[in-house]
Coordinates of C-alpha atoms in Angstrom, one line a residue:
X14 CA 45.5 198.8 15.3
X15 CA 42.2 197.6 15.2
X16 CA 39.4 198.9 12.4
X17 CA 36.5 197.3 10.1
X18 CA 36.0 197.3 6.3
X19 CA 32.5 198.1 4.9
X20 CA 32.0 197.7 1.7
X21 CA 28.7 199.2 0.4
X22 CA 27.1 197.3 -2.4
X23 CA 23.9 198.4 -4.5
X24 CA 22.9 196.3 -7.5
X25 CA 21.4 199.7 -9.6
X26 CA 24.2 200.8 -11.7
X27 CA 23.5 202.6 -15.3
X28 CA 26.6 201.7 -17.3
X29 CA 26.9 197.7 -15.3
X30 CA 23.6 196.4 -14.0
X31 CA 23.8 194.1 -11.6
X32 CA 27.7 195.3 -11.0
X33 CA 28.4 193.4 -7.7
X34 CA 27.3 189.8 -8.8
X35 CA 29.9 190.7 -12.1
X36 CA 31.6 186.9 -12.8
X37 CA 35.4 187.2 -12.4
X38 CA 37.0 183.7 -13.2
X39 CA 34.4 182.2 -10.7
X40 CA 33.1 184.4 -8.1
X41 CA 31.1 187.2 -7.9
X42 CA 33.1 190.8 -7.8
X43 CA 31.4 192.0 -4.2
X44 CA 33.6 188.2 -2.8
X45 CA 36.6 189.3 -4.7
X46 CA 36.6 193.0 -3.0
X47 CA 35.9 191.4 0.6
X48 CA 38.3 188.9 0.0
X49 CA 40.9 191.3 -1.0
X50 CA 40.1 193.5 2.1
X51 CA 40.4 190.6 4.2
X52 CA 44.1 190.4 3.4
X53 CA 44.2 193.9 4.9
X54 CA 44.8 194.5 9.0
X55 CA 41.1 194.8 9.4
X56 CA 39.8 193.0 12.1
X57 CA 36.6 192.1 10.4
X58 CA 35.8 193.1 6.8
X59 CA 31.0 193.7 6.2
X60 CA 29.6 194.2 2.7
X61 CA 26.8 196.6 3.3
X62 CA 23.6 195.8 0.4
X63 CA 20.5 196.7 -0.3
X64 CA 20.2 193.8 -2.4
X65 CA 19.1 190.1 -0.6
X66 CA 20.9 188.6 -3.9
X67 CA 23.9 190.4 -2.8
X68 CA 23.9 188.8 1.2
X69 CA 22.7 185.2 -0.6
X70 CA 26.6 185.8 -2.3
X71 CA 28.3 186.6 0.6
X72 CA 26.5 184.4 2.6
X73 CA 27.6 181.8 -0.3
X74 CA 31.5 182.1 0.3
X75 CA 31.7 183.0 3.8
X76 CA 31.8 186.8 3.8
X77 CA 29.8 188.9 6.7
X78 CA 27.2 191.4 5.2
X79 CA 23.8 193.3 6.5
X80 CA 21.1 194.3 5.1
X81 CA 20.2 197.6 4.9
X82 CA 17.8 200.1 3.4
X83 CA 16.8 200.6 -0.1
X84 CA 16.1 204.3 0.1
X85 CA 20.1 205.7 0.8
X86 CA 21.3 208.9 -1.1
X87 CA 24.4 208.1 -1.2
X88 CA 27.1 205.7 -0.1
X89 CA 28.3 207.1 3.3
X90 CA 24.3 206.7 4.1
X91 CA 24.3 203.6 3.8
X92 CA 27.8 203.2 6.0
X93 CA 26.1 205.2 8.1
X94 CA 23.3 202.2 9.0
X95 CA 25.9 199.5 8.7
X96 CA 27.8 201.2 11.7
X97 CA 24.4 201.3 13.7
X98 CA 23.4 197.8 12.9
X99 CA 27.2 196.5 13.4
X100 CA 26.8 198.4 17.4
X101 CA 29.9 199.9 16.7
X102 CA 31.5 203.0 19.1
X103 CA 31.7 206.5 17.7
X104 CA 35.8 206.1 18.1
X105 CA 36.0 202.9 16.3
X106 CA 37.8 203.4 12.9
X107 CA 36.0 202.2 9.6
X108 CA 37.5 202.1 6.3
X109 CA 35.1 202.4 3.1
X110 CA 36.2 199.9 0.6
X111 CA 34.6 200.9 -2.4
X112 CA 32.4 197.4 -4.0
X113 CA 33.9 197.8 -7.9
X114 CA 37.7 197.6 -6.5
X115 CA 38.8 193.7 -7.1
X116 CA 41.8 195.3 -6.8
X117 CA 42.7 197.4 -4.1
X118 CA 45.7 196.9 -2.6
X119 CA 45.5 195.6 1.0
X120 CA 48.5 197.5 2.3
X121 CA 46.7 201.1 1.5
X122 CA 43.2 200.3 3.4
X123 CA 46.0 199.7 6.3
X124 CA 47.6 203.0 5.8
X125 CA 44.4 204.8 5.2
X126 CA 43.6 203.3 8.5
X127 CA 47.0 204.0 10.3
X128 CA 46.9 207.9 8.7
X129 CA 43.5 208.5 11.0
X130 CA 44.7 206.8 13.7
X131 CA 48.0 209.4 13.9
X132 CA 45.4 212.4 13.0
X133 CA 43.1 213.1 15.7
X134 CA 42.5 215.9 14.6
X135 CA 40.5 214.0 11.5
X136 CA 37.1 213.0 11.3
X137 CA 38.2 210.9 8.0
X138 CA 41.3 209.8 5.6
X139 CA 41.8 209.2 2.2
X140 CA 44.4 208.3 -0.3
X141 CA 45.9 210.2 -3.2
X142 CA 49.1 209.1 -5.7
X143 CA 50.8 211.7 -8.2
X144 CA 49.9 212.0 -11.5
X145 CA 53.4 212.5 -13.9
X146 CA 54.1 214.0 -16.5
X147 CA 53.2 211.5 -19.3
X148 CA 50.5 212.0 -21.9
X149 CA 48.3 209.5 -19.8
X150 CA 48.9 211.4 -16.6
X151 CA 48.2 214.5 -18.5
X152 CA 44.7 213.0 -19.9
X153 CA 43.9 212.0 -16.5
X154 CA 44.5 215.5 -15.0
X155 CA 42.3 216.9 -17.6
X156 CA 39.5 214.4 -17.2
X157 CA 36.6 215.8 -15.5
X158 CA 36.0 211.6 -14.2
X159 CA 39.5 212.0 -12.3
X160 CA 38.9 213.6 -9.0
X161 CA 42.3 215.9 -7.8
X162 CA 43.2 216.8 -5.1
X163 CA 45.0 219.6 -3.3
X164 CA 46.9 219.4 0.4
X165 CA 48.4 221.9 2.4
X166 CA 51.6 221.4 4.1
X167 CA 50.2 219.5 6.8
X168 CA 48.6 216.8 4.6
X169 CA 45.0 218.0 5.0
X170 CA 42.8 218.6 2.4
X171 CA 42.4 221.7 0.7
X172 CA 39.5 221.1 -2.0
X173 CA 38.9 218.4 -4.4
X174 CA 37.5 218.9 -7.9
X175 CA 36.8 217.3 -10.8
X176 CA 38.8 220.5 -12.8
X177 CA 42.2 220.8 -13.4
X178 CA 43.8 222.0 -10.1
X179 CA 46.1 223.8 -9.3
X180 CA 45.8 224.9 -12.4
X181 CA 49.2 226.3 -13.8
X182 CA 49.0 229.9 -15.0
X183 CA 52.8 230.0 -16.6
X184 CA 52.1 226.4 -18.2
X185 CA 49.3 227.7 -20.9
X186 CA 51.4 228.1 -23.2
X187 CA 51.7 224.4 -23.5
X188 CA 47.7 223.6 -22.9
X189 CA 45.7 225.1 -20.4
X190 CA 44.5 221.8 -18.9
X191 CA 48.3 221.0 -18.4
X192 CA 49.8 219.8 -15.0
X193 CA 53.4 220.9 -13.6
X194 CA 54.8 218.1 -13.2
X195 CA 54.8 216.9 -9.6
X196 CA 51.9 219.4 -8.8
X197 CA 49.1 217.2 -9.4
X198 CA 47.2 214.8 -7.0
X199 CA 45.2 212.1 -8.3
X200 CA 42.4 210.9 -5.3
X201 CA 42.0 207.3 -4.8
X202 CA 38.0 206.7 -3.6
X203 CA 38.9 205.0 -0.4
X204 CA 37.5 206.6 3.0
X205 CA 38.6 206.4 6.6
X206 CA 36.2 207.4 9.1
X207 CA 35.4 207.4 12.9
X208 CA 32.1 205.8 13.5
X209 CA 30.5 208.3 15.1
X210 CA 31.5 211.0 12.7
X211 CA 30.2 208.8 9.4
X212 CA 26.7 208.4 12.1
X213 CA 26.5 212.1 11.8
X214 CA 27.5 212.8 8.2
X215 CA 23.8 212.1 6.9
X216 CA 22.6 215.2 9.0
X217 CA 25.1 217.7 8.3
X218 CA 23.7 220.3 5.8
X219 CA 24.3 219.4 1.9
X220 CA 27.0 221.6 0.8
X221 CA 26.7 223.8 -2.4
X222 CA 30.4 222.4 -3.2
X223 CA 29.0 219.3 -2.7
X224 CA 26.2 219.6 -5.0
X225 CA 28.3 221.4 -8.1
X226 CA 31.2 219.2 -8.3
X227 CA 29.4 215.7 -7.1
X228 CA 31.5 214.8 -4.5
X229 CA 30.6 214.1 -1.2
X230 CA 33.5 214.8 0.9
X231 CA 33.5 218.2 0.0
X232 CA 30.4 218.9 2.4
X233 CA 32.9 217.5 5.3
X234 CA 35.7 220.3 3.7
X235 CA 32.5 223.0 3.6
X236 CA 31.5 222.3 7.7
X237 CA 35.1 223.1 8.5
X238 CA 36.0 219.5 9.5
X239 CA 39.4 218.0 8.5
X240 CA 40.6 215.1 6.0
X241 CA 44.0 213.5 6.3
X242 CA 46.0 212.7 3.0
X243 CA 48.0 209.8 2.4
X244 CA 50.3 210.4 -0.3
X245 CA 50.6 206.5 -2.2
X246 CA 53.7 206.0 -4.0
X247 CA 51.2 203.3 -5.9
X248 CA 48.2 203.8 -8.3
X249 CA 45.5 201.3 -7.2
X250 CA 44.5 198.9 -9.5
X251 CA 41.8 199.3 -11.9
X252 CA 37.8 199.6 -11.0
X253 CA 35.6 198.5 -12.4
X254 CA 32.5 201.2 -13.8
X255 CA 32.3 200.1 -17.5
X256 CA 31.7 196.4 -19.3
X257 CA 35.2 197.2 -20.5
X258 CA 36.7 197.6 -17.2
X259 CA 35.4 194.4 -16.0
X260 CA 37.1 192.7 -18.9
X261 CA 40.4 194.0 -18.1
X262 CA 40.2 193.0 -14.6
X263 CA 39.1 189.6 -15.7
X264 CA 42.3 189.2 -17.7
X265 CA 44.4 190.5 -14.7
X266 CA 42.7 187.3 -12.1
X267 CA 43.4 184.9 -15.3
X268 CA 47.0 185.9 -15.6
X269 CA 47.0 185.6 -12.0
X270 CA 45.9 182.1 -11.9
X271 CA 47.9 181.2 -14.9
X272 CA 51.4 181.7 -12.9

């Protein structure tokens, strides 16, 4: 199986300025996502910037980027342009690796990867893990920040949404932002696409879906086009959106290098 990694990478960010160039014990966080993909079946692994100070980075530690406009939307844009200026064919596979993930584990950008591969019937893939029945799972399932997930049998898509779903009528009694246990499907942000699908994304009509919830794969749901599911058995490791989750990642590389 043969596919490419982009990882887009703007330095704007409200709550972490300057987010990609973030120190973790030593190098910046765009080289630690790239370098984590890299362990990953990819056959080559691009950070995608805006930002000259991001490609001076890469450029720094060996890591393949391109430069590309300042003026992107959105994220898939900006894949978009990196699949044009990478040449590549509308049947190659890419895999969005999200820049803020240090962590992601190498073995489910492979299966996001393998899951599109099996499903030509998909224009994308994406991951999802279960969310139990623990008070965390439960505050995660109510939190309007966690993006769920529901599938039908065939693991395809059926809507994603920052509420509570599927929500559980017979479960109010015990809180009406409650999950069922085992019912609930916690999405993990990382993309498949075929090139020439994520080429035309930027023209297809913004969805109303889209536009209510904030979430851009909904207006792939809303033009009747399909997204494969892979159901992780793993929760990714953590992201990184907050000065407070860049600490706790720091601490994981430092106990890392401390064994």
């Amino acid at each position: 199986m043969s596919f490419t990694v982009i990882v887009p990478a703007r330095l704007a960010s409200t709550r972490l300025p300057n987010k990609p160039l973030a120190d973790i014990e030593g190098l910046p966080m765009i080289v630690r996502v790239a370098q984590r993909a890299a362990q990953s079946r990819a056959s080559r692994v691009v950070v995608a910037s805006d930002a000259p100070e991001v490609l001076q980075a890469c450029a720094a530690h060996g890591i393949e980027a391109v430069l590309t406009r300042a003026d992107h939307v959105s994220g898939s844009d900006r894949l978009a342009e990196a699949c044009e200026l990478l040449g590549l064919d509308g049947q190659d596979l890419v895999v969005n690796v999200q820049g803020d993930e240090p962590l992601i584990e190498p073995a489910m950008i492979d299966a996001c990867a393998e899951l599109l591969r099996q499903r030509p019937e998909c224009v994308m893939s994406t991951v999802a893990h279960g969310l139990d029945d623990t008070p965390e799972g439960q505050a995660e399932f109510a939190n309007p920040n966690v993006v769920k997930v529901v599938t039908d049998k065939n693991g395809l898509a059926l809507y994603f949404s920052r509420a509570h779903i599927p929500f559980w009528r017979d479960g109010q009694a015990t809180g009406a932002t409650r999950a069922r246990p085992g019912s609930a499907l916690r999405h993990v942000g990382l993309y498949g696409y075929l090139a020439g699908f994520l080429r035309r994304f930027p023209q297809l009509e913004v969805s109303p879906l889209e536009q209510i919830e904030s979430l851009e794969q909904l207006r792939v749901l809303w033009h009747g086009e399909r997204i494969a599911v892979h159901l992780s058995a793993e929760r990714p490791g953590p992201g990184v959106d907050t000065p407070e989750d860049l600490e706790r990642v720091r601490a994981v590389f430092r106990a890392q290098a401390a064994k």
